[in-house]
PDB file of C-alpha atoms in Angstrom:
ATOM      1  CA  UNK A 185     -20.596  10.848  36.615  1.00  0.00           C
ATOM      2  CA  UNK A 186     -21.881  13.601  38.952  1.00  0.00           C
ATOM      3  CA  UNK A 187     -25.565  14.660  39.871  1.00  0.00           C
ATOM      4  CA  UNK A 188     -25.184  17.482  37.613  1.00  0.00           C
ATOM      5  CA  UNK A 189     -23.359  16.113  35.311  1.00  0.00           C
ATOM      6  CA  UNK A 190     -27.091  13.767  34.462  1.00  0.00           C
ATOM      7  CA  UNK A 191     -28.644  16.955  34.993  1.00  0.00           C
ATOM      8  CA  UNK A 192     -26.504  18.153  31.933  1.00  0.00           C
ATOM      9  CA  UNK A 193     -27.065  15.462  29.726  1.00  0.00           C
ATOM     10  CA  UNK A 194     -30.329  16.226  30.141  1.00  0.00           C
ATOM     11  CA  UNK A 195     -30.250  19.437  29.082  1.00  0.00           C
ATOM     12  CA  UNK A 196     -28.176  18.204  26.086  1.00  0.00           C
ATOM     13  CA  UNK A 197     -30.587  15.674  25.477  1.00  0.00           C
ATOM     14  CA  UNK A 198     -33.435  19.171  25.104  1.00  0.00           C
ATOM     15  CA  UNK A 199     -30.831  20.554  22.628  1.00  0.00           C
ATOM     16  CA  UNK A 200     -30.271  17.723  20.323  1.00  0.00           C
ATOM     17  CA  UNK A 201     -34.069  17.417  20.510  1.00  0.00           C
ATOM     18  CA  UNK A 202     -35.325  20.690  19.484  1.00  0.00           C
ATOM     19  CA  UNK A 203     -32.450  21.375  17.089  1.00  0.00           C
ATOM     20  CA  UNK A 204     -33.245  21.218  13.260  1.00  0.00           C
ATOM     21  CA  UNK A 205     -29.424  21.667  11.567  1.00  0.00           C
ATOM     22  CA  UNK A 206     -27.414  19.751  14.444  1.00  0.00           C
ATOM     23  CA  UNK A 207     -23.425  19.841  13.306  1.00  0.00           C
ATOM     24  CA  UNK A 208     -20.943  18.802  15.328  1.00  0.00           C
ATOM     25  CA  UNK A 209     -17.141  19.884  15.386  1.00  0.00           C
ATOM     26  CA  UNK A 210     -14.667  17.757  17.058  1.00  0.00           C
ATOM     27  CA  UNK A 211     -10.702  17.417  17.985  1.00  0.00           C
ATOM     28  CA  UNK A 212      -8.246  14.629  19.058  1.00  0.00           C
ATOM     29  CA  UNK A 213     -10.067  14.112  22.173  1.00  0.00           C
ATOM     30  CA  UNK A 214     -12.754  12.320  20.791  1.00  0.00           C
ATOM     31  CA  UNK A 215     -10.337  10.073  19.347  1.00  0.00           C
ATOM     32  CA  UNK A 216      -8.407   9.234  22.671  1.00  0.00           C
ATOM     33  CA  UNK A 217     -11.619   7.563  24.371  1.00  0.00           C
ATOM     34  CA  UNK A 218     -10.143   4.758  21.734  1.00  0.00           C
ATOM     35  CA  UNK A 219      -6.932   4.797  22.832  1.00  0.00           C
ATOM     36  CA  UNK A 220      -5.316   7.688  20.226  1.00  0.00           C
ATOM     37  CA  UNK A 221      -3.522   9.862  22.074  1.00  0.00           C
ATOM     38  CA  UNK A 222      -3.631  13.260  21.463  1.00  0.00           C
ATOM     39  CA  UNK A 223      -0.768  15.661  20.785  1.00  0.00           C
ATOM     40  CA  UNK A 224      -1.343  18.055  24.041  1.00  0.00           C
ATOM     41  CA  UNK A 225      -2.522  16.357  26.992  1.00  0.00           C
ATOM     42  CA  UNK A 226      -0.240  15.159  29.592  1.00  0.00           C
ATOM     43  CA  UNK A 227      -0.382  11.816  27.802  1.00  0.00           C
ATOM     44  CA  UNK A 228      -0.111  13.042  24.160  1.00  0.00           C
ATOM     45  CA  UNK A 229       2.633  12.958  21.833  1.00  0.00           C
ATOM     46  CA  UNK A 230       4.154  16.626  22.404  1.00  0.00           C
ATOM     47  CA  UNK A 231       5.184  15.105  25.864  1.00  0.00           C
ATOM     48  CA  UNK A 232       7.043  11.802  24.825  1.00  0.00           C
ATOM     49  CA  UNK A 233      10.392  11.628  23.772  1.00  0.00           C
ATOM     50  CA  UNK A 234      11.673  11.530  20.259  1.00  0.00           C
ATOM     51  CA  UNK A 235      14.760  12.350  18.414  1.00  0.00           C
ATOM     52  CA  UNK A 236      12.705  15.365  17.160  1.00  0.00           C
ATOM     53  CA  UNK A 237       9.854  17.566  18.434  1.00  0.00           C
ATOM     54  CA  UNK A 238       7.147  16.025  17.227  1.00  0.00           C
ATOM     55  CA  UNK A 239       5.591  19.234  15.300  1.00  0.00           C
ATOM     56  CA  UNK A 240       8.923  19.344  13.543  1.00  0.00           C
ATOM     57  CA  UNK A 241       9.040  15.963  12.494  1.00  0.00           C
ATOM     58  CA  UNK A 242       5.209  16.389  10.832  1.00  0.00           C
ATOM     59  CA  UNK A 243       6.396  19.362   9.134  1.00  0.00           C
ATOM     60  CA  UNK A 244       6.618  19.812   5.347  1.00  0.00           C
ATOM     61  CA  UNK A 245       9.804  20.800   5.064  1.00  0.00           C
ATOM     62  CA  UNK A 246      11.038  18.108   7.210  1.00  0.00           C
ATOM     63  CA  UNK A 247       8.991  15.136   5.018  1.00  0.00           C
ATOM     64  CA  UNK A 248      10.833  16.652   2.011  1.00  0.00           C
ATOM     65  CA  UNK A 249      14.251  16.893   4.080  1.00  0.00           C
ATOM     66  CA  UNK A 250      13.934  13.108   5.674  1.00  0.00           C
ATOM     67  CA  UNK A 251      11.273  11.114   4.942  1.00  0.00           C
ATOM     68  CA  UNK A 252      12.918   8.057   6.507  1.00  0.00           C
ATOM     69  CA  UNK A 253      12.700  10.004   9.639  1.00  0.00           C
ATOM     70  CA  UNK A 254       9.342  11.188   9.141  1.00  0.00           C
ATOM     71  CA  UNK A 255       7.892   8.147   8.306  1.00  0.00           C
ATOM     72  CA  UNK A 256       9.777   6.206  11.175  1.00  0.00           C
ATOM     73  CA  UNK A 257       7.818   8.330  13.655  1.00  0.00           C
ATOM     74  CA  UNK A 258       4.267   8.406  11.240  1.00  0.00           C
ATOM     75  CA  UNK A 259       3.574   4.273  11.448  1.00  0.00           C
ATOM     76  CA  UNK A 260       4.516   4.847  15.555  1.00  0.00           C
ATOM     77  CA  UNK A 261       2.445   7.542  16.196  1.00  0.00           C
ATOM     78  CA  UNK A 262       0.201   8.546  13.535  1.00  0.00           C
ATOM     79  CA  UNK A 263      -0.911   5.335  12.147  1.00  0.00           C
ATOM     80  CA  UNK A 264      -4.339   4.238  14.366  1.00  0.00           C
ATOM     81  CA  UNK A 265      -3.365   0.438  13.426  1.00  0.00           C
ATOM     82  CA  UNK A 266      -5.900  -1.369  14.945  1.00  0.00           C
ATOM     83  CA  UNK A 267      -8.149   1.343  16.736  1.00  0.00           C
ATOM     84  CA  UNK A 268     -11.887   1.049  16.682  1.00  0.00           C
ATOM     85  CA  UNK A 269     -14.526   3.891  17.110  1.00  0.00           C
ATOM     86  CA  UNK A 270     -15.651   4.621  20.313  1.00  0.00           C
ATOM     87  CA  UNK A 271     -19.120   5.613  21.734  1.00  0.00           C
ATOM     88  CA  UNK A 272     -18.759   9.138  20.478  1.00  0.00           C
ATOM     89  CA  UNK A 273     -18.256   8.019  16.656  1.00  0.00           C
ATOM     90  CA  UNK A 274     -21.026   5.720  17.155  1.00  0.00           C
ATOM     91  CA  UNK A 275     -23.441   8.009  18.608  1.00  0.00           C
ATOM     92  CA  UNK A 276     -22.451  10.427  16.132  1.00  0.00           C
ATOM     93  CA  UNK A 277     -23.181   8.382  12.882  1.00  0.00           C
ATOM     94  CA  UNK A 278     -26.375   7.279  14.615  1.00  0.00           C
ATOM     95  CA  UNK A 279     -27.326  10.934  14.847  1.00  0.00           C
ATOM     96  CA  UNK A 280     -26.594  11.121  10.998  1.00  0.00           C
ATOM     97  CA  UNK A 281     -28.911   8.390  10.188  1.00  0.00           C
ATOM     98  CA  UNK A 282     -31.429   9.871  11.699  1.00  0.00           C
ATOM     99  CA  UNK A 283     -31.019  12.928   9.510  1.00  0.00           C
ATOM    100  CA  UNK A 284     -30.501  15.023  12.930  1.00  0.00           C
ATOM    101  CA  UNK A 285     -26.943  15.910  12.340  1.00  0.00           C
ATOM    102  CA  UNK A 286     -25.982  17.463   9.280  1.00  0.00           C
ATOM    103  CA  UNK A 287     -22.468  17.169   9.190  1.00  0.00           C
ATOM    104  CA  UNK A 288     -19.037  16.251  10.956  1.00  0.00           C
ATOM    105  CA  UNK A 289     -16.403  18.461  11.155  1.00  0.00           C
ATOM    106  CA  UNK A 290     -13.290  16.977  12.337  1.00  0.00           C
ATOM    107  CA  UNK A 291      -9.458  18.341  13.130  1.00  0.00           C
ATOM    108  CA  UNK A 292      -8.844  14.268  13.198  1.00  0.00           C
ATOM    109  CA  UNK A 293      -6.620  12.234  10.879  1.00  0.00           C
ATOM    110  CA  UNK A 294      -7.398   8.672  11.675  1.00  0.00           C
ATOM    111  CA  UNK A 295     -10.721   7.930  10.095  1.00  0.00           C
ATOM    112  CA  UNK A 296     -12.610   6.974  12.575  1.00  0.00           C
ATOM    113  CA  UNK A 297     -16.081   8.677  12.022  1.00  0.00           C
ATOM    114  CA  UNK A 298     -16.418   6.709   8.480  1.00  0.00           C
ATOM    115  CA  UNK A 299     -15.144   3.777  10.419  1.00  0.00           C
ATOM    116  CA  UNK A 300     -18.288   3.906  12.711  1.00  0.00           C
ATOM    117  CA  UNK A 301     -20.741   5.267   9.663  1.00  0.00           C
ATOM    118  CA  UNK A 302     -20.650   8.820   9.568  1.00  0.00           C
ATOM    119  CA  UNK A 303     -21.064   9.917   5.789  1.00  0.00           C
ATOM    120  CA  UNK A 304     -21.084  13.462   5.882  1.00  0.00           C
ATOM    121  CA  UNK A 305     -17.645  14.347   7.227  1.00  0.00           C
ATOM    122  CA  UNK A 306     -15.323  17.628   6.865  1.00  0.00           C
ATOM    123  CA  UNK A 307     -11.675  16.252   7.590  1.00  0.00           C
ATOM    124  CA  UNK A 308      -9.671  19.788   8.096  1.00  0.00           C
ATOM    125  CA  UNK A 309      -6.164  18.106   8.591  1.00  0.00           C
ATOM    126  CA  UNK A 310      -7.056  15.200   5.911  1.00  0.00           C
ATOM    127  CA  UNK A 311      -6.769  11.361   6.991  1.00  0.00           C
ATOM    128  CA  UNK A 312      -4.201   8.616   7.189  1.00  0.00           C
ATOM    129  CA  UNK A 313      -6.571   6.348   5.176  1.00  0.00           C
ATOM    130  CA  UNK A 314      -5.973   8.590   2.319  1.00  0.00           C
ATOM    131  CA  UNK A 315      -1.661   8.564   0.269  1.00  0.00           C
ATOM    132  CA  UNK A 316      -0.956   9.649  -3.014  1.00  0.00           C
ATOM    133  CA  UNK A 317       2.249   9.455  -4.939  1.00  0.00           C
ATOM    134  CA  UNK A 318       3.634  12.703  -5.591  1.00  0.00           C
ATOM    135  CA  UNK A 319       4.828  12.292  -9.566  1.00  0.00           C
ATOM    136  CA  UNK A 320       2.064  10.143 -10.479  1.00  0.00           C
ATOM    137  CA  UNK A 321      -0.922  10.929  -7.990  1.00  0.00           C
ATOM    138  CA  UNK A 322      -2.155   6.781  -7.634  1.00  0.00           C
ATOM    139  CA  UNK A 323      -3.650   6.247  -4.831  1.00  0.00           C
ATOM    140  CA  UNK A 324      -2.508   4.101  -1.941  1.00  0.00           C
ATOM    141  CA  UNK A 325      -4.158   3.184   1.698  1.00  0.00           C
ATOM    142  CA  UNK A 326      -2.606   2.838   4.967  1.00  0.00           C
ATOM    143  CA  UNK A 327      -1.859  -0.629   4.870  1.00  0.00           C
ATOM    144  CA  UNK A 328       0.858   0.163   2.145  1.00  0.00           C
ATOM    145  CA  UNK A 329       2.264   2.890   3.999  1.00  0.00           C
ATOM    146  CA  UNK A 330       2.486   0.413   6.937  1.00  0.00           C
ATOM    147  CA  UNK A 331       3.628  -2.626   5.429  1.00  0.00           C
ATOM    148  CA  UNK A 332       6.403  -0.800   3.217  1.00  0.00           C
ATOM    149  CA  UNK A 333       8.478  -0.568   6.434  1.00  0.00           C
ATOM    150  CA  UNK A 334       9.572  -3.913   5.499  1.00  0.00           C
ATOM    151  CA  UNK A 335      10.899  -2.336   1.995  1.00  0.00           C
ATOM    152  CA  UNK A 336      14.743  -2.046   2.558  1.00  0.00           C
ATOM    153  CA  UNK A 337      14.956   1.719   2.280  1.00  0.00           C
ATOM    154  CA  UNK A 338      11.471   1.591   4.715  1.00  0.00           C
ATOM    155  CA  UNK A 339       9.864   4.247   2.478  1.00  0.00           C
ATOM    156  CA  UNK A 340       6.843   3.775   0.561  1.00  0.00           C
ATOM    157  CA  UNK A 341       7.572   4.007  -2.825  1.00  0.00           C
ATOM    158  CA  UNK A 342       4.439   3.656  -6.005  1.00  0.00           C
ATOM    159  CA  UNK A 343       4.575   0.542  -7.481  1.00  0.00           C
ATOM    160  CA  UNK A 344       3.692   2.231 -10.761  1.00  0.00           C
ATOM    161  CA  UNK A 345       6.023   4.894 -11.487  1.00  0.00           C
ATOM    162  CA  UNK A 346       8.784   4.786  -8.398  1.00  0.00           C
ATOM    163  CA  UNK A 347       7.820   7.810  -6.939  1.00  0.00           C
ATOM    164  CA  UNK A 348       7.651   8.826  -3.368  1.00  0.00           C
ATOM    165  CA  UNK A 349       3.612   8.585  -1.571  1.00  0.00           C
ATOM    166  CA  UNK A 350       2.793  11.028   0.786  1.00  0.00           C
ATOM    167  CA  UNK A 351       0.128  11.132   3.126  1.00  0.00           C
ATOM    168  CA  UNK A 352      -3.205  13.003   2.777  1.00  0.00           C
ATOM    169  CA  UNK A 353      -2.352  15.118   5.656  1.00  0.00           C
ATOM    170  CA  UNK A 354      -2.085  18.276   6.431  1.00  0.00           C
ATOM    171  CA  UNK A 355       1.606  19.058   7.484  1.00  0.00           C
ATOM    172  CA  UNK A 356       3.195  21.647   9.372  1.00  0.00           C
ATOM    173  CA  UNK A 357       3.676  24.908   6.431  1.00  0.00           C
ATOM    174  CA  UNK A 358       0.636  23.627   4.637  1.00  0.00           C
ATOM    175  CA  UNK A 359      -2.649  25.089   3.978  1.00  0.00           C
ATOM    176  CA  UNK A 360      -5.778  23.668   4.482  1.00  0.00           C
ATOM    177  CA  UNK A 361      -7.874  22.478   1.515  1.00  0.00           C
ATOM    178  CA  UNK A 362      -9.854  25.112   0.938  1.00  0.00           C
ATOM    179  CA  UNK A 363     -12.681  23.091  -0.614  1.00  0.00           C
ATOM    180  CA  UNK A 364     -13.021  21.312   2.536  1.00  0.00           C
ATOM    181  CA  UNK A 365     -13.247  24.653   4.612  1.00  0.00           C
ATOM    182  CA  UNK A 366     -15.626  26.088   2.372  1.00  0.00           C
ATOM    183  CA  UNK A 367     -18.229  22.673   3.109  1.00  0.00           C
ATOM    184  CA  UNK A 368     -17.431  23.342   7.224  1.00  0.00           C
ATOM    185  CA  UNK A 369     -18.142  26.799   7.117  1.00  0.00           C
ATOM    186  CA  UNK A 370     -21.412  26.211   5.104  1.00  0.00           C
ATOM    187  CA  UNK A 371     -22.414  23.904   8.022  1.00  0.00           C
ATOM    188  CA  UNK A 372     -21.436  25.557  10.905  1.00  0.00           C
ATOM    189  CA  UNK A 373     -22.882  28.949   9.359  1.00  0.00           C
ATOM    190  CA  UNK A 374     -26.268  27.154   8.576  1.00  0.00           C
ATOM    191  CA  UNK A 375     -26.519  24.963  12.179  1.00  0.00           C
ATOM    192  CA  UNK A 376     -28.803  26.011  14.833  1.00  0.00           C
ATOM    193  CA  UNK A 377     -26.814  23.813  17.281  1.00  0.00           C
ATOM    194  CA  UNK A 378     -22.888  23.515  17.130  1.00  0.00           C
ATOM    195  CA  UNK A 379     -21.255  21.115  19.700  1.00  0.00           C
ATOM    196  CA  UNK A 380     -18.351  21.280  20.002  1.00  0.00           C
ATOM    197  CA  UNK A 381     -16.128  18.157  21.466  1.00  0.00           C
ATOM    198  CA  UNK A 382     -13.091  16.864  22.215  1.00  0.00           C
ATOM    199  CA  UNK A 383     -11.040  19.722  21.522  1.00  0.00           C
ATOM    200  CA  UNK A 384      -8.846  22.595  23.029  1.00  0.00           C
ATOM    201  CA  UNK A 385      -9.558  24.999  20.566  1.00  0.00           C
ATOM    202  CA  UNK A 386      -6.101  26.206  20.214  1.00  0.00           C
ATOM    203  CA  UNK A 387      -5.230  24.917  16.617  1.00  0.00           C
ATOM    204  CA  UNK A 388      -5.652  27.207  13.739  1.00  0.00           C
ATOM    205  CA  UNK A 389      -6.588  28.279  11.564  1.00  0.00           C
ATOM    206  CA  UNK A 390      -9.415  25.691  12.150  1.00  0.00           C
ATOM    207  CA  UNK A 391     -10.326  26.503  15.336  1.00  0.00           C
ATOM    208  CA  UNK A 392     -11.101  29.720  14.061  1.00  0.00           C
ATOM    209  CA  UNK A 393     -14.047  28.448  11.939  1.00  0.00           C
ATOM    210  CA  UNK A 394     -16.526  28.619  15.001  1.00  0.00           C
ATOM    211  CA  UNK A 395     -16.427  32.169  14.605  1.00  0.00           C
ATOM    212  CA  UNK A 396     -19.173  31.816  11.599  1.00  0.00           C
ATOM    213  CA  UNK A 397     -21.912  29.814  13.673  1.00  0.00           C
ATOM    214  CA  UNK A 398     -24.444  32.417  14.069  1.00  0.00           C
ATOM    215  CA  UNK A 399     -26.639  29.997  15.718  1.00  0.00           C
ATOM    216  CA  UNK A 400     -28.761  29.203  19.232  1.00  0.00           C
ATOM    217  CA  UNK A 401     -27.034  26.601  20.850  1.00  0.00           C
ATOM    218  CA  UNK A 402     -23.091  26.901  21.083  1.00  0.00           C
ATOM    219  CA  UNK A 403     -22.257  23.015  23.730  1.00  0.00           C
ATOM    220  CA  UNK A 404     -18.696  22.370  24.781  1.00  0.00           C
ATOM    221  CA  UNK A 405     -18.377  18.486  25.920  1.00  0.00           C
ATOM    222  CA  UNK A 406     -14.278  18.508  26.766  1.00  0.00           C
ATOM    223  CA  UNK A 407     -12.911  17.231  29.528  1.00  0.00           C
ATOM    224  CA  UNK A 408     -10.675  20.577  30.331  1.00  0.00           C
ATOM    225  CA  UNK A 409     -11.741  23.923  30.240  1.00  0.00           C
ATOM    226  CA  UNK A 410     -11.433  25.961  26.845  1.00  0.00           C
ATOM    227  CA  UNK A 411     -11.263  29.987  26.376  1.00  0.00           C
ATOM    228  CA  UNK A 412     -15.200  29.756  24.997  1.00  0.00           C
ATOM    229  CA  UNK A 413     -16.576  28.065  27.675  1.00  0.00           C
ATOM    230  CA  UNK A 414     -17.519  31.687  28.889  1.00  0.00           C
ATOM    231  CA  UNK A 415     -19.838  31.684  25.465  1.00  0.00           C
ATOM    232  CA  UNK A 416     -21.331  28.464  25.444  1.00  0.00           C
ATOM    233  CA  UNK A 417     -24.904  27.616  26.387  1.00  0.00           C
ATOM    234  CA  UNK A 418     -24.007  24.168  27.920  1.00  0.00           C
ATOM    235  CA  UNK A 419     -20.481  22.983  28.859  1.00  0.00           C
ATOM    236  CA  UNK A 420     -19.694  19.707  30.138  1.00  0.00           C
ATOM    237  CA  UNK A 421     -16.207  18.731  31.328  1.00  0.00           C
ATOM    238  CA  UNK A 422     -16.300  15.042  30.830  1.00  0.00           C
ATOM    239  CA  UNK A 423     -15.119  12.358  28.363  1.00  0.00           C
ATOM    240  CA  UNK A 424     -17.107  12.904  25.071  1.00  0.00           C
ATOM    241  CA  UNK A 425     -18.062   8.997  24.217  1.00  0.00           C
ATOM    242  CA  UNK A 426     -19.700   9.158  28.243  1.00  0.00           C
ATOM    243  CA  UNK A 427     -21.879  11.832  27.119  1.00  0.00           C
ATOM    244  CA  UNK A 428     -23.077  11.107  23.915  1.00  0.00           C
ATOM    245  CA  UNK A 429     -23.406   7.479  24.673  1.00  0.00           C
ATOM    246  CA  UNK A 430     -25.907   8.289  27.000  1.00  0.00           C
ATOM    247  CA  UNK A 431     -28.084  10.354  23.966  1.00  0.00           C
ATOM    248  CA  UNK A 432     -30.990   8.302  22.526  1.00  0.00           C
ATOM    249  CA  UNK A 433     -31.835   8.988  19.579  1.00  0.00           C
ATOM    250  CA  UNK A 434     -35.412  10.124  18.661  1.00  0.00           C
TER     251      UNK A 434
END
């Protein structure tokens, strides 16, 4: 990292220090530090070939029209089989023991954050960890969406009534939960301190939920520039789990 760039973690460092409701909101990039790509980025999924676009393929309609399809390209690219949490998620869930941060706010699917210990966490577009079959609502984790590919029609079908699971996601046409939008907006309308990482801001409607933090310190830690860096009281344009790693933790 540069000169300044210390000289900003530093001044992050100050921030995390003085604040009293710390709550952090976060996007795919903190994910890609452990090697989940995100959609956007020269390397992310919107620029690799498929049979489909990708944002079609994760649609709702599309799930309904062809899950086959839709699940062929969800255990490729959706799945994080394997992936571990990264400095970020660490530091994070550290902060949270501490009782510094108040809550996570994610736009992430894969889990990650509980992986590495975070408790209090707001997933807007759901999580992969989560399927439900959609006659009799039983529950099912990943690894039974993932090992059902070997099932001859390679869809994941409940073992106790037949029907069709479906992962806790939030698809393309569907709305956010609005229970879990209610708990991010309570947070981010109550923090003193929002940062703000590892995200483009471009996705709504949740990237329209900063718009309620009414608070004194507004930090962007992304490694490209965003439309509200102008607004921001600290911006830092480097990879997320570099930053926070080098946080300690009072």
């Amino acid at each position: 990292m540069s000169l300044n760039t210390f000289d900003d973690v530093s001044i992050l460092q100050q921030i995390i220090d003085k604040s009293k409701y710390l709550v952090f909101f976060g996007g795919a990039g903190v994910s890609t530090e452990s090697g989940i790509p995100d959609f956007r980025s020269v390397d992310g999924l919107y620029n690799q070939e498929w049979k489909y676009p990708p944002e079609q393929i994760i649609s709702a309609s599309f799930f309904y029209a062809d899950a086959k399809e839709f699940y062929r390209f969800y255990r490729a690219k959706l799945l994080p089989k394997g992936k571990k949490p990264n400095a970020a998620h660490y530091k994070l869930a550290e902060l949270e023991a501490c009782g510094k941060l108040k809550a996570v706010i994610t736009q992430n699917i894969d889990g990650l954050h509980q992986m590495a210990g975070s408790k209090n966490v707001y997933e807007l577009h759901g999580s992969t960890l989560r399927n439900y079959c959609l006659d009799c609502h039983a529950f099912y984790d990943s690894t039974f969406i993932d090992q059902s590919e070997n099932n001859e029609d390679k869809l994941p079908h409940c073992t106790k009534c037949g029907g069709l699971v479906k992962p806790d996601v939030v698809l393309y046409e569907e709305g956010l939960d609005q229970n879990v939008i209610d708990g991010a907006v309570r947070h981010i309308a109550s923090a003193d301190t929002l940062i703000i990482g590892g995200t483009s801001l471009s996705v709504y409607p949740a990237a329209g939920l900063i718009r309620y933090f009414r608070g004194e310190k507004l930090v962007l830690l992304n490694k490209s520039a965003t439309a509200q860096d102008s607004i921001a009281d600290l911006v830092i344009h480097e990879p997320i789990g570099q930053v926070l790693s080098q946080i300690k933790v009072q």
